[in-house]
Structure formats: structure tokens, C-alpha cells
Amino acid sequence: MPDMRERVIIALDAPTRDQALRMVEAVGDDGVFYKVGLELYIAAGDAVLEDLRAMGKKVFLDLKLFDIPNTVQGAAASVARKGVALATVHALGGAAMMQAARRGADQAGGEVKLLGVTILTSLDEETLRTELHIPRSIPFLVPDLAQRARASGLDGVVASGLELPLLREHFGDDFLIVTPGIRPAGGDVADQKRVLTPREAFARGASYIVVGRPVTGAPDP
Ligand code: C5P
């Protein structure tokens, strides 16, 4: 397992390359791993990845791929060629799609670890049932989709603190679990509902934690 600083992934949720770079500079040497999501990647593209690489940072490219297997295979190959450390695909895209992502990344070479996103925490059981016609509980769906992700060759999943202990128990140490929704003890939770402190998340088995606003929005990041 990498040292503790490398297990904290800072979410660079910014609308422009300039703002993102200011955040990285404000965090300084303690920030070694950054998550670039759709907002920043669509706005700033590869330039921001190159900036981070030039500063010696690791990158989690969180684009949550979800399309037909052939398209995802190509997209995962393109992601792998960018030299990022972590990337995401939606487990709800199905086993064939996740296997295609694995093939694409492997064919492109590179070191990228692929993570499955199981059920977005913004979806509750009522929405799953009435809008998506998935009449199953979240405690059933998350481990089931994580199992399919693993069987499809993915390296791990993104999971909230709530599912973390169960997933760690079920999958053992050889599976990455990346956990967002992290707040310092006594901190402002903002719009996050199920929060853990960094210490709690690591104690429950997180491989990595994702921290956004508590760092990037702090007076001294
Ligand atoms: O600012 P905050 O610490 O809440 O940011 C957490 C990051 O993790 C954001 O980029 C958010 O989109 C992401 N995330 C999350 N909850 C999930 C999945 C991803 O907060 N279930």
C-alpha cells in the first residue's frame, strides 16, 4: 500500500484550467494524487493532465464511461494512453461493457487501474424502482455490481463509507475501494449525506479516499 499522502485523492472540481492549477499550487507538496472529473476534463482537456504530470502528480481520470462495449473499449484504450493511474466505468453498463473496458486498457498498455461505479449515491431506491425499473435494494445491488465488476476484470470500485466494511469483508485486500464523502471531524458536510472522517474511512478498509471541498475550499488548502 502506498504511503498515506498517496492514499488521499484531492477532487479538482473546477471549471477552468487556471482555477484548477491555483488549487494544486495552494495545496502544495502534500497533494500528490488528483481527481479530474467531467467538468474540468471537458473544459480543459489534456492540458490539465499534462500540467499535473509536469508537477509530478498522479491522476484519477473520473469520466465514468458508459456506452456500448465497442465504444467503451476504444475509450478505455484512449484513457490508458493518457498515463493516468485510475479511471472509472459504470458497472450498470453491464459485464460485457466492463470486460471491453479491461480489454481496451490492456491493449493500450499503461498502468491504469479501472474502477467500477456501482450505484450513484444520488439515486435512492425509490428512483431506482420508479424511474429505472430496478426493484432491488441498494445493499443488494452494490455488492452484486461490485462482484460483476471484479469478475469482469476491473481492479476495484468507488464506494461510499456505508458499503465500505461489507465490500472489504467480501472482497478481501486484493480489491481497490475508493471512498468519497470524506469530512474532517466536526467539519461542514455540505451536500454529502453519508460522511466519514479520513481516519474512519481508512479503518473501514478504504484503499484511497477522495476529498474535495474540505481541502480545495479551505482558507489554507
Ligand atoms: O467536495 P467533496 O469532498 O464532496 O467532493 C467529493 C468528490 O467525490 C466530488 O468530485 C464528487 O463528485 C465525488 N463523488 C462523491 N460521491 C460519490 C461519488 C463521487 O462525492 N458517491
Short mmCIF file of C-alpha atoms and ligand atoms in Angstrom, two decimals:
data_model
loop_
_atom_site.label_atom_id
_atom_site.label_comp_id
_atom_site.label_asym_id
_atom_site.label_seq_id
_atom_site.Cartn_x
_atom_site.Cartn_y
_atom_site.Cartn_z
CA MET A 1 0.00 0.00 0.00
CA PRO A 2 1.35 3.47 -0.90
CA ASP A 3 2.17 5.96 1.88
CA MET A 4 -0.68 7.92 3.47
CA ARG A 5 -0.28 11.07 1.35
CA GLU A 6 -0.67 8.99 -1.80
CA ARG A 7 -3.90 7.49 -0.48
CA VAL A 8 -5.63 10.89 -0.34
CA ILE A 9 -7.03 11.87 -3.73
CA ILE A 10 -7.97 15.53 -3.99
CA ALA A 11 -11.01 16.23 -6.19
CA LEU A 12 -10.13 19.05 -8.59
CA ASP A 13 -13.71 20.14 -9.17
CA ALA A 14 -13.00 23.38 -11.01
CA PRO A 15 -14.45 24.92 -14.19
CA THR A 16 -11.17 26.13 -15.72
CA ARG A 17 -7.54 25.07 -16.05
CA ASP A 18 -6.43 28.25 -14.25
CA GLN A 19 -8.62 27.64 -11.25
CA ALA A 20 -7.54 24.01 -11.10
CA LEU A 21 -3.87 24.99 -11.19
CA ARG A 22 -4.37 27.53 -8.45
CA MET A 23 -5.87 24.79 -6.28
CA VAL A 24 -2.95 22.46 -6.94
CA GLU A 25 -0.46 25.19 -6.13
CA ALA A 26 -2.33 26.13 -2.94
CA VAL A 27 -2.23 22.51 -1.72
CA GLY A 28 1.48 22.27 -2.49
CA ASP A 29 3.68 19.25 -1.87
CA ASP A 30 1.17 17.46 0.36
CA GLY A 31 -1.13 16.87 -2.60
CA VAL A 32 0.19 14.03 -4.72
CA PHE A 33 -2.95 12.50 -6.26
CA TYR A 34 -5.72 14.46 -8.02
CA LYS A 35 -9.11 13.50 -9.40
CA VAL A 36 -10.07 15.16 -12.68
CA GLY A 37 -13.76 14.75 -13.47
CA LEU A 38 -16.08 15.62 -16.32
CA GLU A 39 -16.33 19.34 -15.56
CA LEU A 40 -12.62 20.04 -15.67
CA TYR A 41 -11.74 17.50 -18.36
CA ILE A 42 -14.40 18.79 -20.75
CA ALA A 43 -13.29 22.37 -20.08
CA ALA A 44 -9.52 21.93 -20.07
CA GLY A 45 -8.83 18.56 -21.70
CA ASP A 46 -5.39 17.04 -21.84
CA ALA A 47 -3.70 20.34 -20.95
CA VAL A 48 -4.64 19.86 -17.32
CA LEU A 49 -3.38 16.26 -17.35
CA GLU A 50 -0.08 17.49 -18.76
CA ASP A 51 0.12 20.21 -16.08
CA LEU A 52 -0.39 17.63 -13.36
CA ARG A 53 2.15 15.29 -14.89
CA ALA A 54 4.69 18.12 -15.15
CA MET A 55 4.17 18.78 -11.43
CA GLY A 56 4.77 15.10 -10.66
CA LYS A 57 1.17 14.39 -9.58
CA LYS A 58 -0.81 11.19 -10.07
CA VAL A 59 -4.19 11.42 -11.79
CA PHE A 60 -7.55 9.72 -11.30
CA LEU A 61 -9.49 10.46 -14.51
CA ASP A 62 -13.11 10.10 -13.40
CA LEU A 63 -15.08 10.06 -16.66
CA LYS A 64 -17.49 7.23 -15.69
CA LEU A 65 -17.58 5.59 -19.13
CA PHE A 66 -20.96 4.12 -20.13
CA ASP A 67 -21.71 3.13 -23.74
CA ILE A 68 -21.81 0.05 -25.97
CA PRO A 69 -18.86 -2.31 -25.35
CA ASN A 70 -17.06 -1.49 -28.59
CA THR A 71 -17.14 2.23 -27.85
CA VAL A 72 -16.06 1.75 -24.25
CA GLN A 73 -13.19 -0.48 -25.35
CA GLY A 74 -11.87 2.34 -27.54
CA ALA A 75 -12.48 4.96 -24.87
CA ALA A 76 -10.69 2.89 -22.21
CA ALA A 77 -7.74 2.46 -24.57
CA SER A 78 -7.63 6.24 -25.05
CA VAL A 79 -7.77 6.76 -21.29
CA ALA A 80 -4.97 4.25 -20.74
CA ARG A 81 -2.76 6.10 -23.24
CA LYS A 82 -3.03 9.27 -21.18
CA GLY A 83 -0.87 7.70 -18.49
CA VAL A 84 -3.37 8.18 -15.67
CA ALA A 85 -3.32 5.94 -12.59
CA LEU A 86 -7.07 5.42 -12.03
CA ALA A 87 -10.18 5.66 -14.22
CA THR A 88 -13.89 4.80 -13.88
CA VAL A 89 -16.59 2.97 -15.82
CA HIS A 90 -20.23 2.45 -14.82
CA ALA A 91 -20.93 -1.09 -13.62
CA LEU A 92 -24.54 -0.63 -14.79
CA GLY A 93 -23.21 -0.72 -18.36
CA GLY A 94 -23.03 -4.49 -17.93
CA ALA A 95 -20.38 -7.19 -17.73
CA ALA A 96 -19.67 -7.18 -21.48
CA MET A 97 -19.02 -3.43 -21.32
CA MET A 98 -16.72 -3.75 -18.29
CA GLN A 99 -14.80 -6.60 -19.97
CA ALA A 100 -14.46 -4.43 -23.06
CA ALA A 101 -13.05 -1.61 -20.91
CA ARG A 102 -10.49 -4.03 -19.46
CA ARG A 103 -9.50 -5.24 -22.96
CA GLY A 104 -9.15 -1.69 -24.26
CA ALA A 105 -6.98 -0.60 -21.34
CA ASP A 106 -4.82 -3.72 -21.59
CA GLN A 107 -4.35 -3.38 -25.33
CA ALA A 108 -3.20 0.21 -24.92
CA GLY A 109 -0.70 -0.77 -22.24
CA GLY A 110 -0.04 1.62 -19.40
CA GLU A 111 -0.71 1.21 -15.74
CA VAL A 112 -4.29 2.41 -15.39
CA LYS A 113 -6.40 0.70 -12.75
CA LEU A 114 -10.07 0.56 -13.67
CA LEU A 115 -12.77 1.16 -11.08
CA GLY A 116 -16.47 0.37 -11.37
CA VAL A 117 -19.07 2.88 -10.22
CA THR A 118 -21.93 0.80 -8.79
CA ILE A 119 -25.00 2.89 -7.89
CA LEU A 120 -24.57 6.65 -7.85
CA THR A 121 -25.24 7.90 -4.35
CA SER A 122 -27.61 10.45 -5.86
CA LEU A 123 -30.01 7.59 -6.73
CA ASP A 124 -32.24 6.25 -3.97
CA GLU A 125 -34.31 3.05 -4.00
CA GLU A 126 -37.49 4.96 -4.89
CA THR A 127 -35.83 6.42 -8.00
CA LEU A 128 -34.31 3.06 -8.95
CA ARG A 129 -37.73 1.42 -8.74
CA THR A 130 -39.97 4.05 -10.31
CA GLU A 131 -37.69 5.58 -12.98
CA LEU A 132 -35.19 2.84 -13.80
CA HIS A 133 -37.42 -0.18 -13.03
CA ILE A 134 -34.78 -1.74 -10.81
CA PRO A 135 -36.78 -3.06 -7.84
CA ARG A 136 -33.81 -4.10 -5.67
CA SER A 137 -32.31 -2.69 -2.51
CA ILE A 138 -29.08 -0.71 -2.59
CA PRO A 139 -27.44 -3.13 -0.08
CA PHE A 140 -28.17 -5.90 -2.60
CA LEU A 141 -27.18 -4.00 -5.73
CA VAL A 142 -23.85 -2.54 -4.62
CA PRO A 143 -22.07 -5.82 -3.70
CA ASP A 144 -23.69 -7.59 -6.65
CA LEU A 145 -22.41 -4.98 -9.12
CA ALA A 146 -19.02 -4.92 -7.38
CA GLN A 147 -18.81 -8.70 -7.84
CA ARG A 148 -19.61 -8.33 -11.54
CA ALA A 149 -17.00 -5.59 -11.82
CA ARG A 150 -14.40 -7.86 -10.30
CA ALA A 151 -15.41 -10.85 -12.42
CA SER A 152 -15.13 -8.60 -15.49
CA GLY A 153 -11.52 -7.81 -14.66
CA LEU A 154 -11.86 -4.38 -13.06
CA ASP A 155 -9.42 -3.52 -10.27
CA GLY A 156 -11.90 -2.11 -7.80
CA VAL A 157 -14.91 0.10 -7.16
CA VAL A 158 -15.89 3.51 -5.91
CA ALA A 159 -17.99 3.07 -2.77
CA SER A 160 -19.43 5.24 -0.03
CA GLY A 161 -18.48 4.77 3.60
CA LEU A 162 -21.72 2.92 4.18
CA GLU A 163 -20.85 0.00 1.90
CA LEU A 164 -17.16 0.05 2.65
CA PRO A 165 -16.95 -2.53 5.52
CA LEU A 166 -19.18 -5.04 3.73
CA LEU A 167 -17.25 -4.77 0.46
CA ARG A 168 -13.88 -5.03 2.18
CA GLU A 169 -15.02 -8.10 4.11
CA HIS A 170 -16.41 -9.72 1.00
CA PHE A 171 -13.57 -8.98 -1.44
CA GLY A 172 -10.51 -9.15 0.79
CA ASP A 173 -7.45 -6.98 0.42
CA ASP A 174 -6.87 -7.60 -3.24
CA PHE A 175 -9.54 -5.15 -4.48
CA LEU A 176 -9.36 -1.36 -4.61
CA ILE A 177 -12.05 0.59 -2.80
CA VAL A 178 -12.05 4.33 -3.36
CA THR A 179 -14.28 6.29 -0.99
CA PRO A 180 -15.60 9.84 -1.41
CA GLY A 181 -17.80 11.70 1.08
CA ILE A 182 -14.95 12.50 3.46
CA ARG A 183 -15.14 15.27 6.02
CA PRO A 184 -12.83 16.27 8.86
CA ALA A 185 -14.23 15.54 12.33
CA GLY A 186 -16.74 18.31 13.09
CA GLY A 187 -16.48 19.73 9.56
CA ASP A 188 -19.21 21.12 7.30
CA VAL A 189 -20.83 18.19 5.43
CA ALA A 190 -22.29 20.42 2.62
CA ASP A 191 -24.44 18.24 0.32
CA GLN A 192 -22.87 14.92 1.33
CA LYS A 193 -25.21 12.65 3.28
CA ARG A 194 -23.07 9.75 4.43
CA VAL A 195 -19.75 11.14 5.54
CA LEU A 196 -16.75 9.61 7.27
CA THR A 197 -13.59 11.18 8.61
CA PRO A 198 -10.35 10.15 6.88
CA ARG A 199 -9.41 8.01 9.88
CA GLU A 200 -12.77 6.20 9.85
CA ALA A 201 -12.61 5.57 6.11
CA PHE A 202 -9.14 4.01 6.30
CA ALA A 203 -10.12 2.00 9.38
CA ARG A 204 -13.10 0.57 7.46
CA GLY A 205 -10.89 -0.53 4.63
CA ALA A 206 -10.69 2.29 2.06
CA SER A 207 -7.71 1.91 -0.28
CA TYR A 208 -7.98 5.59 -1.19
CA ILE A 209 -10.18 8.47 -0.07
CA VAL A 210 -11.45 11.28 -2.31
CA VAL A 211 -11.58 14.68 -0.63
CA GLY A 212 -12.83 17.77 -2.42
CA ARG A 213 -14.16 20.88 -0.75
CA PRO A 214 -12.69 20.27 2.72
CA VAL A 215 -9.30 20.78 1.06
CA THR A 216 -9.92 22.90 -2.03
CA GLY A 217 -12.43 25.18 -0.26
CA ALA A 218 -10.35 25.63 2.89
CA PRO A 219 -8.82 29.03 3.73
CA ASP A 220 -5.45 27.24 3.65
CA PRO A 221 -5.77 24.19 1.41
O1 C5P B 1 -16.19 18.21 -2.24
P1 C5P B 1 -16.38 16.76 -1.91
O2 C5P B 1 -15.38 16.22 -0.90
O3 C5P B 1 -17.80 16.43 -1.53
O4 C5P B 1 -16.06 16.04 -3.29
C1 C5P B 1 -16.11 14.65 -3.43
C2 C5P B 1 -15.79 14.27 -4.83
O5 C5P B 1 -16.12 12.90 -4.99
C3 C5P B 1 -16.56 15.02 -5.91
O6 C5P B 1 -15.74 15.09 -7.08
C4 C5P B 1 -17.76 14.15 -6.14
O7 C5P B 1 -18.29 14.27 -7.43
C5 C5P B 1 -17.16 12.76 -5.94
N1 C5P B 1 -18.14 11.74 -5.55
C6 C5P B 1 -18.93 11.85 -4.42
N2 C5P B 1 -19.81 10.86 -4.08
C7 C5P B 1 -19.93 9.82 -4.85
C8 C5P B 1 -19.14 9.66 -5.99
C9 C5P B 1 -18.24 10.67 -6.32
O8 C5P B 1 -18.83 12.83 -3.69
N3 C5P B 1 -20.77 8.86 -4.49
#
